[in-house]
Short mmCIF file of C-alpha atoms (C1' of nucleotides) in Angstrom, two decimals:
data_model
loop_
_atom_site.label_atom_id
_atom_site.label_comp_id
_atom_site.label_asym_id
_atom_site.label_seq_id
_atom_site.Cartn_x
_atom_site.Cartn_y
_atom_site.Cartn_z
CA MET A 254 -82.96 -129.87 53.82
CA PRO A 255 -79.14 -130.15 54.33
CA HIS A 256 -77.34 -127.36 56.31
CA ARG A 257 -73.89 -126.54 57.49
CA THR A 258 -73.39 -127.84 61.08
CA GLY A 259 -70.02 -126.18 61.77
CA LEU A 260 -68.70 -129.51 62.99
CA THR A 261 -65.07 -130.48 63.29
CA GLN A 262 -63.39 -133.74 64.01
CA ARG A 263 -62.36 -132.23 67.46
CA LEU A 264 -65.78 -130.97 68.42
CA VAL A 265 -67.23 -134.33 67.55
CA ALA A 266 -65.04 -136.07 69.72
CA GLU A 267 -65.03 -133.68 72.68
CA LYS A 268 -69.12 -134.06 72.74
CA ALA A 269 -68.54 -137.95 72.46
CA LEU A 270 -66.29 -137.90 75.34
CA GLN A 271 -68.74 -135.86 77.34
CA LEU A 272 -71.39 -138.31 76.43
CA VAL A 273 -69.24 -141.41 77.51
CA ASP A 274 -68.11 -139.66 80.81
CA THR A 275 -71.82 -138.95 81.88
CA HIS A 276 -73.61 -141.99 80.25
CA GLY A 277 -70.92 -144.66 79.63
CA LEU A 278 -69.36 -146.30 76.70
CA ASP A 279 -72.54 -148.01 75.49
CA ALA A 280 -74.48 -144.83 75.35
CA LEU A 281 -72.08 -143.48 72.67
CA SER A 282 -74.16 -144.29 69.60
CA LEU A 283 -73.76 -142.44 66.37
CA ARG A 284 -77.51 -141.71 66.44
CA ARG A 285 -77.52 -140.22 70.08
CA LEU A 286 -74.20 -138.37 69.32
CA GLY A 287 -75.76 -136.80 66.16
CA ALA A 288 -78.72 -135.80 68.09
CA ASP A 289 -76.61 -134.09 70.77
CA LEU A 290 -74.77 -132.12 67.98
CA GLY A 291 -78.12 -131.17 66.29
CA ALA A 292 -77.23 -133.27 63.07
CA SER A 293 -78.11 -136.50 61.51
CA PRO A 294 -76.24 -139.67 62.61
CA MET A 295 -74.99 -139.67 59.17
CA ALA A 296 -73.22 -136.40 59.41
CA LEU A 297 -70.73 -137.92 61.59
CA TYR A 298 -69.31 -140.13 58.86
CA THR A 299 -67.84 -136.93 57.37
CA TYR A 300 -65.44 -136.85 60.36
CA PHE A 301 -64.71 -140.53 61.18
CA ASP A 302 -64.72 -143.47 58.95
CA ASP A 303 -66.85 -145.51 61.43
CA ARG A 304 -67.53 -145.71 65.24
CA GLU A 305 -64.10 -147.39 65.87
CA ARG A 306 -62.11 -144.12 64.69
CA LEU A 307 -64.45 -141.99 66.87
CA LEU A 308 -63.57 -144.16 69.97
CA GLU A 309 -59.82 -143.95 69.15
CA ALA A 310 -60.28 -140.04 68.82
CA VAL A 311 -62.00 -139.86 72.34
CA THR A 312 -59.17 -141.76 73.72
CA GLN A 313 -56.71 -139.53 72.28
CA LEU A 314 -58.49 -136.73 74.18
CA VAL A 315 -57.85 -138.27 77.42
CA TYR A 316 -54.14 -139.14 76.81
CA ALA A 317 -53.72 -135.44 75.90
CA GLU A 318 -54.84 -134.38 79.32
CA VAL A 319 -51.90 -136.20 80.95
CA SER A 320 -49.45 -133.42 82.20
CA ALA A 321 -46.02 -133.72 80.43
CA PRO A 322 -43.24 -131.87 82.49
CA VAL A 323 -40.83 -129.98 80.29
CA ASP A 324 -37.90 -130.48 82.50
CA ASP A 325 -37.06 -133.17 85.11
CA ALA A 326 -35.56 -131.17 87.73
CA VAL A 327 -36.72 -133.33 90.41
CA GLY A 328 -34.79 -136.30 88.90
CA PRO A 329 -36.06 -139.06 86.53
CA GLU A 330 -37.53 -141.33 88.93
CA ALA A 331 -39.80 -138.58 90.38
CA THR A 332 -40.58 -137.19 86.84
CA VAL A 333 -41.80 -140.74 85.39
CA ARG A 334 -43.66 -141.37 88.78
CA GLY A 335 -45.47 -137.94 88.32
CA ILE A 336 -46.47 -138.71 84.82
CA LEU A 337 -47.68 -142.06 85.78
CA GLU A 338 -49.71 -140.56 88.43
CA SER A 339 -51.23 -138.07 85.94
CA VAL A 340 -52.03 -140.99 83.61
CA ARG A 341 -53.96 -142.64 86.58
CA GLY A 342 -55.65 -139.46 87.21
CA ALA A 343 -56.77 -138.77 83.70
CA PHE A 344 -58.50 -142.23 83.35
CA LEU A 345 -60.03 -141.76 86.83
CA ARG A 346 -61.66 -138.81 85.55
CA HIS A 347 -62.67 -140.70 82.45
CA PRO A 348 -63.23 -144.19 83.80
CA HIS A 349 -65.59 -145.22 80.88
CA VAL A 350 -62.78 -144.45 78.49
CA LEU A 351 -60.24 -146.93 80.17
CA PRO A 352 -61.19 -150.12 78.23
CA LEU A 353 -60.15 -148.26 75.21
CA ALA A 354 -56.64 -147.21 76.49
CA ALA A 355 -55.76 -150.93 76.03
CA ARG A 356 -56.99 -150.98 72.48
CA TYR A 357 -55.71 -147.79 71.23
CA PRO A 358 -52.21 -146.50 72.30
CA PRO A 359 -51.48 -142.66 72.14
CA ARG A 360 -50.95 -141.48 68.47
CA THR A 361 -51.53 -137.75 68.16
CA LEU A 362 -49.04 -135.32 69.04
CA ASP A 363 -50.81 -134.10 72.07
CA ALA A 364 -51.57 -137.71 73.17
CA LEU A 365 -47.67 -138.54 72.93
CA ALA A 366 -46.27 -135.51 75.05
CA PHE A 367 -46.13 -137.46 78.30
CA VAL A 368 -44.64 -140.49 76.37
CA GLU A 369 -41.79 -138.14 75.03
CA ALA A 370 -41.28 -136.68 78.39
CA GLY A 371 -41.04 -139.94 79.95
CA TYR A 372 -38.36 -141.07 77.52
CA ARG A 373 -36.49 -137.92 77.87
CA ALA A 374 -36.14 -138.29 81.65
CA LEU A 375 -35.09 -141.81 81.30
CA SER A 376 -32.73 -140.98 78.55
CA ARG A 377 -30.97 -138.14 80.55
CA ALA A 378 -30.62 -140.58 83.40
CA GLY A 379 -28.27 -142.53 81.34
CA VAL A 380 -30.87 -145.49 80.54
CA GLU A 381 -30.18 -146.82 76.95
CA ALA A 382 -33.06 -146.92 74.18
CA ALA A 383 -33.58 -150.57 74.66
CA ALA A 384 -33.93 -150.53 78.16
CA ILE A 385 -36.32 -147.56 77.97
CA ALA A 386 -38.50 -149.47 75.54
CA ARG A 387 -38.60 -152.49 78.05
CA ALA A 388 -39.30 -150.02 80.86
CA TYR A 389 -42.16 -148.34 78.76
CA ARG A 390 -43.68 -151.67 77.98
CA MET A 391 -43.63 -152.67 81.53
CA LEU A 392 -44.95 -149.55 82.87
CA ALA A 393 -47.69 -149.28 80.26
CA ALA A 394 -48.95 -152.93 81.29
CA TYR A 395 -48.90 -152.10 85.01
CA SER A 396 -50.72 -148.84 84.24
CA ILE A 397 -53.51 -150.11 82.39
CA GLY A 398 -53.89 -153.21 84.19
CA SER A 399 -53.80 -151.42 87.58
CA ALA A 400 -56.17 -148.84 86.50
CA GLU A 401 -58.71 -151.40 85.30
CA ILE A 402 -58.39 -153.01 88.83
CA GLU A 403 -59.16 -149.83 90.33
CA VAL A 404 -62.05 -148.83 88.15
CA ASN A 405 -63.84 -152.01 87.92
CA LYS A 406 -63.54 -152.67 91.69
CA TYR A 407 -62.10 -155.84 90.77
CA PHE A 408 -61.25 -157.08 94.11
CA GLY A 409 -64.53 -155.48 95.71
CA GLU A 410 -66.60 -158.66 95.44
CA HIS A 411 -63.76 -161.12 94.79
CA ILE A 412 -65.40 -163.90 96.71
CA ALA A 413 -68.90 -163.56 95.47
CA ALA A 414 -71.02 -166.60 94.87
CA PHE A 415 -71.20 -167.74 91.10
CA PRO A 416 -73.59 -169.09 89.92
CA SER A 417 -75.64 -167.59 92.82
CA GLY A 418 -75.22 -169.56 95.87
CA SER A 419 -72.80 -172.03 94.64
CA LEU A 420 -69.83 -170.87 96.52
CA ASP A 421 -70.98 -170.22 99.98
CA ALA A 422 -68.66 -169.48 102.97
CA PRO A 423 -68.14 -173.10 104.29
CA THR A 424 -67.45 -174.43 100.60
CA LEU A 425 -64.87 -171.73 100.23
CA GLU A 426 -63.15 -172.11 103.55
CA ARG A 427 -63.02 -175.85 102.89
CA HIS A 428 -61.80 -176.06 99.40
CA LEU A 429 -60.00 -172.68 99.06
CA PRO A 430 -58.77 -171.65 102.46
CA GLN A 431 -56.04 -169.28 101.26
CA VAL A 432 -58.58 -167.51 99.08
CA ALA A 433 -60.86 -167.24 101.94
CA GLU A 434 -58.02 -165.49 103.96
CA ILE A 435 -56.67 -163.21 101.35
CA GLY A 436 -59.86 -162.17 99.90
CA PRO A 437 -60.92 -159.83 102.77
CA LEU A 438 -57.50 -158.19 102.52
CA LEU A 439 -57.90 -157.50 98.75
CA ALA A 440 -61.35 -155.87 99.23
CA ALA A 441 -59.74 -153.48 102.01
CA GLN A 442 -56.88 -152.27 100.02
CA ASP A 443 -56.27 -148.67 99.43
CA ASP A 444 -56.23 -148.25 95.43
CA ALA A 445 -53.85 -144.95 95.48
CA GLU A 446 -51.39 -146.62 98.07
CA GLU A 447 -51.53 -149.80 95.98
CA PHE A 448 -50.80 -148.17 92.90
CA ARG A 449 -47.76 -146.20 94.27
CA TYR A 450 -46.34 -149.33 96.07
CA GLY A 451 -46.33 -151.23 92.80
CA LEU A 452 -45.17 -148.37 90.90
CA ASP A 453 -42.27 -147.71 93.26
CA LEU A 454 -41.41 -151.47 93.10
CA VAL A 455 -41.35 -151.65 89.15
CA LEU A 456 -39.52 -148.32 88.75
CA ASP A 457 -36.84 -149.34 91.46
CA ALA A 458 -36.23 -152.31 89.61
CA VAL A 459 -36.13 -150.89 86.23
CA LEU A 460 -33.70 -148.18 87.11
CA ARG A 461 -31.38 -150.67 89.05
CA ARG A 462 -31.33 -152.83 86.24
CA ALA A 463 -30.48 -150.20 83.60
CA ALA A 464 -27.91 -148.69 85.94
CA SER A 465 -25.87 -152.03 86.48
CA ARG A 466 -24.98 -152.61 83.08
CA MET B 37 -94.58 -175.49 70.18
CA PRO B 38 -92.23 -175.23 73.25
CA HIS B 39 -90.03 -178.32 73.74
CA ARG B 40 -87.23 -179.53 76.22
CA THR B 41 -83.71 -178.39 74.92
CA GLY B 42 -81.63 -180.28 77.29
CA LEU B 43 -79.61 -177.18 77.71
CA THR B 44 -77.43 -176.33 81.07
CA GLN B 45 -75.64 -173.15 82.22
CA ARG B 46 -72.37 -175.00 81.38
CA LEU B 47 -73.40 -176.04 77.90
CA VAL B 48 -74.51 -172.44 77.14
CA ALA B 49 -71.31 -170.84 78.24
CA GLU B 50 -69.38 -173.55 76.56
CA LYS B 51 -70.93 -172.92 73.29
CA ALA B 52 -70.70 -169.05 73.82
CA LEU B 53 -67.04 -169.48 74.25
CA GLN B 54 -66.85 -171.38 70.97
CA LEU B 55 -68.61 -168.60 69.39
CA VAL B 56 -66.55 -165.89 70.82
CA ASP B 57 -63.23 -167.84 69.97
CA THR B 58 -64.32 -168.22 66.33
CA HIS B 59 -66.11 -164.90 65.62
CA GLY B 60 -65.20 -162.54 68.36
CA LEU B 61 -66.97 -160.95 71.09
CA ASP B 62 -69.39 -158.78 69.14
CA ALA B 63 -70.82 -161.87 67.42
CA LEU B 64 -71.75 -163.33 70.73
CA SER B 65 -75.56 -162.47 70.62
CA LEU B 66 -78.43 -163.98 72.33
CA ARG B 67 -80.11 -164.51 69.08
CA ARG B 68 -77.14 -166.23 67.42
CA LEU B 69 -76.24 -168.21 70.27
CA GLY B 70 -79.82 -169.31 70.65
CA ALA B 71 -79.77 -170.58 67.02
CA ASP B 72 -76.48 -172.50 67.29
CA LEU B 73 -77.97 -174.15 70.36
CA GLY B 74 -81.43 -174.88 68.45
CA ALA B 75 -83.40 -172.77 70.81
CA SER B 76 -85.04 -169.37 70.95
CA PRO B 77 -82.97 -166.44 72.05
CA MET B 78 -85.28 -166.27 74.94
CA ALA B 79 -84.69 -169.88 76.00
CA LEU B 80 -81.23 -168.55 77.43
CA TYR B 81 -82.90 -166.21 79.93
CA THR B 82 -83.65 -169.51 81.77
CA TYR B 83 -79.89 -170.01 82.44
CA PHE B 84 -78.57 -166.52 82.73
CA ASP B 85 -80.22 -163.16 84.04
CA ASP B 86 -78.62 -161.28 81.26
CA ARG B 87 -75.95 -160.89 78.67
CA GLU B 88 -73.61 -159.70 81.35
CA ARG B 89 -73.76 -162.79 83.40
CA LEU B 90 -73.25 -165.06 80.34
CA LEU B 91 -70.19 -163.13 79.62
CA GLU B 92 -68.96 -163.56 83.09
CA ALA B 93 -69.53 -167.41 82.87
CA VAL B 94 -67.61 -167.39 79.73
CA THR B 95 -64.66 -165.83 81.43
CA GLN B 96 -64.86 -168.13 84.29
CA LEU B 97 -64.45 -171.00 81.85
CA VAL B 98 -61.10 -169.53 80.44
CA TYR B 99 -59.74 -168.84 83.98
CA ALA B 100 -60.51 -172.63 84.79
CA GLU B 101 -58.18 -173.46 82.05
CA VAL B 102 -55.25 -172.15 83.92
CA SER B 103 -53.13 -175.07 85.26
CA ALA B 104 -52.92 -175.16 89.08
CA PRO B 105 -49.88 -177.12 90.41
CA VAL B 106 -50.68 -179.18 93.36
CA ASP B 107 -47.37 -178.97 94.81
CA ASP B 108 -44.55 -176.49 94.57
CA ALA B 109 -41.54 -178.91 94.43
CA VAL B 110 -39.89 -176.41 92.09
CA GLY B 111 -39.98 -173.53 94.80
CA PRO B 112 -42.27 -170.80 95.18
CA GLU B 113 -40.93 -168.39 92.58
CA ALA B 114 -40.90 -171.01 89.80
CA THR B 115 -44.39 -172.12 90.89
CA VAL B 116 -45.87 -168.54 90.52
CA ARG B 117 -44.04 -168.04 87.37
CA GLY B 118 -45.63 -171.23 85.89
CA ILE B 119 -49.11 -170.01 86.99
CA LEU B 120 -48.63 -167.01 85.16
CA GLU B 121 -47.42 -168.33 82.25
CA SER B 122 -50.27 -170.67 82.27
CA VAL B 123 -52.66 -167.54 82.54
CA ARG B 124 -51.00 -166.08 79.51
CA GLY B 125 -51.31 -169.12 77.50
CA ALA B 126 -55.06 -169.43 78.27
CA PHE B 127 -55.85 -165.99 77.11
CA LEU B 128 -53.73 -166.32 74.21
CA ARG B 129 -55.97 -169.24 73.23
CA HIS B 130 -59.05 -167.25 73.90
CA PRO B 131 -58.02 -163.62 72.86
CA HIS B 132 -61.41 -162.23 72.39
CA VAL B 133 -62.07 -162.88 76.07
CA LEU B 134 -59.26 -160.96 77.48
CA PRO B 135 -61.21 -157.78 77.49
CA LEU B 136 -63.68 -159.42 80.18
CA ALA B 137 -60.65 -160.52 82.46
CA ALA B 138 -60.29 -157.09 83.67
CA ARG B 139 -64.29 -156.95 84.31
CA TYR B 140 -64.67 -160.30 85.98
CA PRO B 141 -62.12 -161.69 88.47
CA PRO B 142 -62.17 -165.34 89.02
CA ARG B 143 -65.25 -166.62 91.19
CA THR B 144 -66.04 -170.14 90.57
CA LEU B 145 -64.08 -173.07 92.27
CA ASP B 146 -62.51 -174.02 89.08
CA ALA B 147 -61.51 -170.67 88.07
CA LEU B 148 -59.97 -169.86 91.56
CA ALA B 149 -57.86 -173.23 91.73
CA PHE B 150 -54.89 -171.45 90.39
CA VAL B 151 -55.19 -168.39 92.66
CA GLU B 152 -55.12 -170.76 95.54
CA ALA B 153 -52.07 -172.63 94.26
CA GLY B 154 -50.36 -169.32 94.03
CA TYR B 155 -51.31 -168.17 97.36
CA ARG B 156 -50.09 -171.41 99.00
CA ALA B 157 -46.69 -171.21 97.11
CA LEU B 158 -46.10 -167.80 98.59
CA SER B 159 -47.52 -168.78 102.03
CA ARG B 160 -44.97 -171.75 102.14
CA ALA B 161 -42.29 -169.53 101.27
CA GLY B 162 -43.03 -167.54 104.36
CA VAL B 163 -44.75 -164.59 102.77
CA GLU B 164 -47.24 -163.06 105.30
CA ALA B 165 -50.96 -162.88 104.19
CA ALA B 166 -50.86 -158.89 103.63
CA ALA B 167 -47.73 -159.20 101.35
CA ILE B 168 -49.56 -161.88 99.51
CA ALA B 169 -52.31 -159.71 98.84
CA ARG B 170 -49.99 -156.93 97.63
CA ALA B 171 -48.04 -159.38 95.33
CA TYR B 172 -51.45 -160.82 93.84
CA ARG B 173 -52.84 -157.50 93.11
CA MET B 174 -49.53 -156.46 91.17
CA LEU B 175 -49.26 -159.54 89.31
CA ALA B 176 -52.87 -159.32 88.33
CA ALA B 177 -52.42 -155.86 87.11
CA TYR B 178 -48.98 -156.83 85.21
CA SER B 179 -50.56 -159.97 83.76
CA ILE B 180 -53.92 -158.32 82.46
CA GLY B 181 -52.12 -155.22 81.15
CA SER B 182 -49.39 -157.28 79.63
CA ALA B 183 -51.59 -159.66 78.01
CA GLU B 184 -53.77 -156.88 76.39
CA ILE B 185 -50.71 -155.23 75.16
CA GLU B 186 -49.67 -158.40 73.44
CA VAL B 187 -53.29 -159.37 71.97
CA ASN B 188 -54.23 -155.96 70.72
CA LYS B 189 -50.52 -155.54 69.26
CA TYR B 190 -50.53 -152.37 71.29
CA PHE B 191 -47.17 -151.25 69.89
CA GLY B 192 -47.61 -152.86 66.53
CA GLU B 193 -48.55 -149.54 64.98
CA HIS B 194 -47.41 -147.17 67.83
CA ILE B 195 -46.29 -144.34 65.41
CA ALA B 196 -49.12 -144.57 62.91
CA ALA B 197 -50.72 -141.10 61.69
CA PHE B 198 -53.77 -140.08 63.31
CA PRO B 199 -55.90 -138.52 61.88
CA SER B 200 -54.62 -139.76 58.58
CA GLY B 201 -51.52 -137.89 57.56
CA SER B 202 -51.32 -135.51 60.38
CA LEU B 203 -48.25 -137.23 62.01
CA ASP B 204 -45.73 -137.82 59.21
CA ALA B 205 -42.20 -138.83 60.01
CA PRO B 206 -40.50 -135.40 59.58
CA THR B 207 -43.12 -133.92 61.97
CA LEU B 208 -42.63 -136.75 64.42
CA GLU B 209 -38.78 -136.46 64.29
CA ARG B 210 -38.95 -132.77 65.07
CA HIS B 211 -41.44 -132.72 67.80
CA LEU B 212 -41.10 -136.12 69.22
CA PRO B 213 -37.40 -137.21 68.62
CA GLN B 214 -37.46 -139.89 71.66
CA VAL B 215 -40.71 -141.30 70.33
CA ALA B 216 -39.26 -141.62 66.98
CA GLU B 217 -36.53 -143.49 68.24
CA ILE B 218 -38.09 -145.69 70.73
CA GLY B 219 -41.05 -146.51 68.54
CA PRO B 220 -39.39 -149.14 66.14
CA LEU B 221 -37.79 -150.88 69.26
CA LEU B 222 -41.34 -151.36 70.70
CA ALA B 223 -42.63 -152.56 67.38
CA ALA B 224 -39.65 -155.28 67.23
CA GLN B 225 -40.06 -156.72 70.94
CA ASP B 226 -40.75 -160.27 71.52
CA ASP B 227 -43.92 -160.66 73.29
CA ALA B 228 -43.04 -163.80 75.19
CA GLU B 229 -39.62 -162.58 76.04
CA GLU B 230 -40.73 -159.38 77.45
CA PHE B 231 -43.35 -161.02 79.44
CA ARG B 232 -40.98 -163.08 81.14
CA TYR B 233 -38.59 -160.18 81.64
CA GLY B 234 -41.27 -158.16 83.42
CA LEU B 235 -42.58 -160.95 85.27
CA ASP B 236 -39.11 -161.96 86.77
CA LEU B 237 -38.48 -158.23 87.57
CA VAL B 238 -41.81 -158.06 89.42
CA LEU B 239 -41.47 -161.51 91.11
CA ASP B 240 -37.98 -160.85 92.46
CA ALA B 241 -38.84 -157.40 93.88
CA VAL B 242 -42.00 -158.98 95.52
CA LEU B 243 -39.98 -161.74 97.01
CA ARG B 244 -37.16 -159.66 98.07
CA ARG B 245 -39.34 -157.34 99.93
CA ALA B 246 -41.30 -159.99 101.61
CA ALA B 247 -38.21 -161.80 102.83
CA SER B 248 -36.59 -158.53 104.24
CA ARG B 249 -38.87 -157.81 106.93
"C1'" DA C 123 -67.21 -131.76 50.60
"C1'" DC C 124 -70.98 -131.83 53.71
"C1'" DC C 125 -75.30 -133.43 54.96
"C1'" DT C 126 -79.84 -135.70 54.49
"C1'" DG C 127 -83.79 -139.76 55.00
"C1'" DA C 128 -84.79 -144.09 54.01
"C1'" DA C 129 -83.71 -148.75 54.20
"C1'" DC C 130 -81.00 -153.02 55.58
"C1'" DA C 131 -79.64 -156.23 58.72
"C1'" DC C 132 -79.19 -156.52 62.99
"C1'" DC C 133 -79.53 -156.03 68.81
"C1'" DG C 134 -81.01 -157.09 74.26
"C1'" DT C 135 -85.01 -157.32 76.65
"C1'" DT C 136 -90.19 -157.32 78.26
"C1'" DC C 137 -94.31 -159.53 77.79
"C1'" DA C 138 -98.18 -162.76 77.50
"C1'" DA C 139 -98.89 -167.06 76.44
"C1'" DG C 140 -98.01 -172.25 76.21
"C1'" DT C 141 -96.31 -177.02 78.63
"C1'" DA D 190 -89.52 -174.53 85.64
"C1'" DC D 191 -88.65 -174.16 80.67
"C1'" DC D 192 -89.49 -172.45 76.45
"C1'" DT D 193 -92.13 -169.71 72.66
"C1'" DG D 194 -93.27 -165.77 69.10
"C1'" DA D 195 -94.46 -160.91 68.78
"C1'" DA D 196 -93.35 -156.51 70.10
"C1'" DC D 197 -90.58 -152.48 71.72
"C1'" DA D 198 -86.90 -149.49 71.55
"C1'" DC D 199 -82.89 -149.38 69.87
"C1'" DC D 200 -78.21 -150.07 66.77
"C1'" DG D 201 -74.02 -149.34 62.64
"C1'" DT D 202 -73.77 -148.93 58.10
"C1'" DT D 203 -75.21 -148.48 52.84
"C1'" DC D 204 -77.19 -145.99 49.43
"C1'" DA D 205 -79.22 -142.61 46.54
"C1'" DA D 206 -80.06 -137.84 46.80
"C1'" DG D 207 -79.55 -133.19 47.62
"C1'" DT D 208 -76.36 -128.42 48.24
#
DNA sequence: ACCTGAACACCGTTCAAGT
DNA sequence: ACCTGAACACCGTTCAAGT
């Protein structure tokens, strides 16, 4: 017997985010989400055309958590840096959503708030529209790639054998001496520190080029 | 009746890469791959512990396609730039493998060849080991993020409505005027040009900082 | 419009068995 | 070691039907 479930797009997406946070992206099935919401899997198609759209909505919820300062009293560089630290924070709180960030850009009003704030800060600093677009693309690439490296512990086991046993220490040392030397340094890096180092570097360069024209 | 299939880890991985290239990552199932190879799905477990390991092996094949110059007669900056252009090329030829690049770093001898070459170029240029590690992390983050933005056409439909109809042009213009202005500029960017612009910027900054100590 | 159960065409992986 | 078929516990989505 069909009944009203009282669901909305937002409620479904929020429950989905919970599910992803606690059990990972693969655990987000329409069947399981339906069960969590006390509805049939098919009820979800009332709110989302397919699983893809649901994933996109979940991503928007994470973007919406990024803090978007209303003014930039601290100056454009510090404002943009603060926004990007907040982006990193949001995806560290929701690490399983990160793979979706590269697929779905911010689209909703709430999700775009931090983008607007960043644009405004650069605009007030005298950066022209075309240069802002370039800066945003660069910073988006750096943020996404950087967060993925951090969340996936990309350098944590960089020199592991693969297939098992085929790359032992002596072989590595003989054929790839530089990799053997740098590998441990990568594994020992501090994620937060490296993120800031790279962010400063990119931000400095972007603002200097924008100013010198 | 069981029979010899003549398969090897490499042959299975290569067929898997073909499958992914032509039909996408989701189409790579053990059942379908087994059928393509004239074997039962279960035969593949002889060569890979699970689907994850197979995906990792596919990723290594793409890394191995990156050209690794044996000397850097053109200078360290041009050498590193060349390597990163080649990384971009490899993943543009295998776009469906890109999501795996952020999960699996290069691990095999062949896959690590370009990393070794890049390290060597920076090392010869007098960059110290710790600075090389920082540079590699930054460049890896930028390359992965940048390629994902390009492959996924991240900015192609940046201002699309979501959920459908909720973000019409007047609403966008009123609440997010900067987004409304910059959005079209992002959609019009040339991928190759922006990649090089950002790469130069990062590379300049990295080498300048490395030199000034 | 909102919701349902049944059905279709799939999955990865375990297991017992064969050579 | 290498390979098999059957079985288990799942998937997303379509469809016909109900309110």
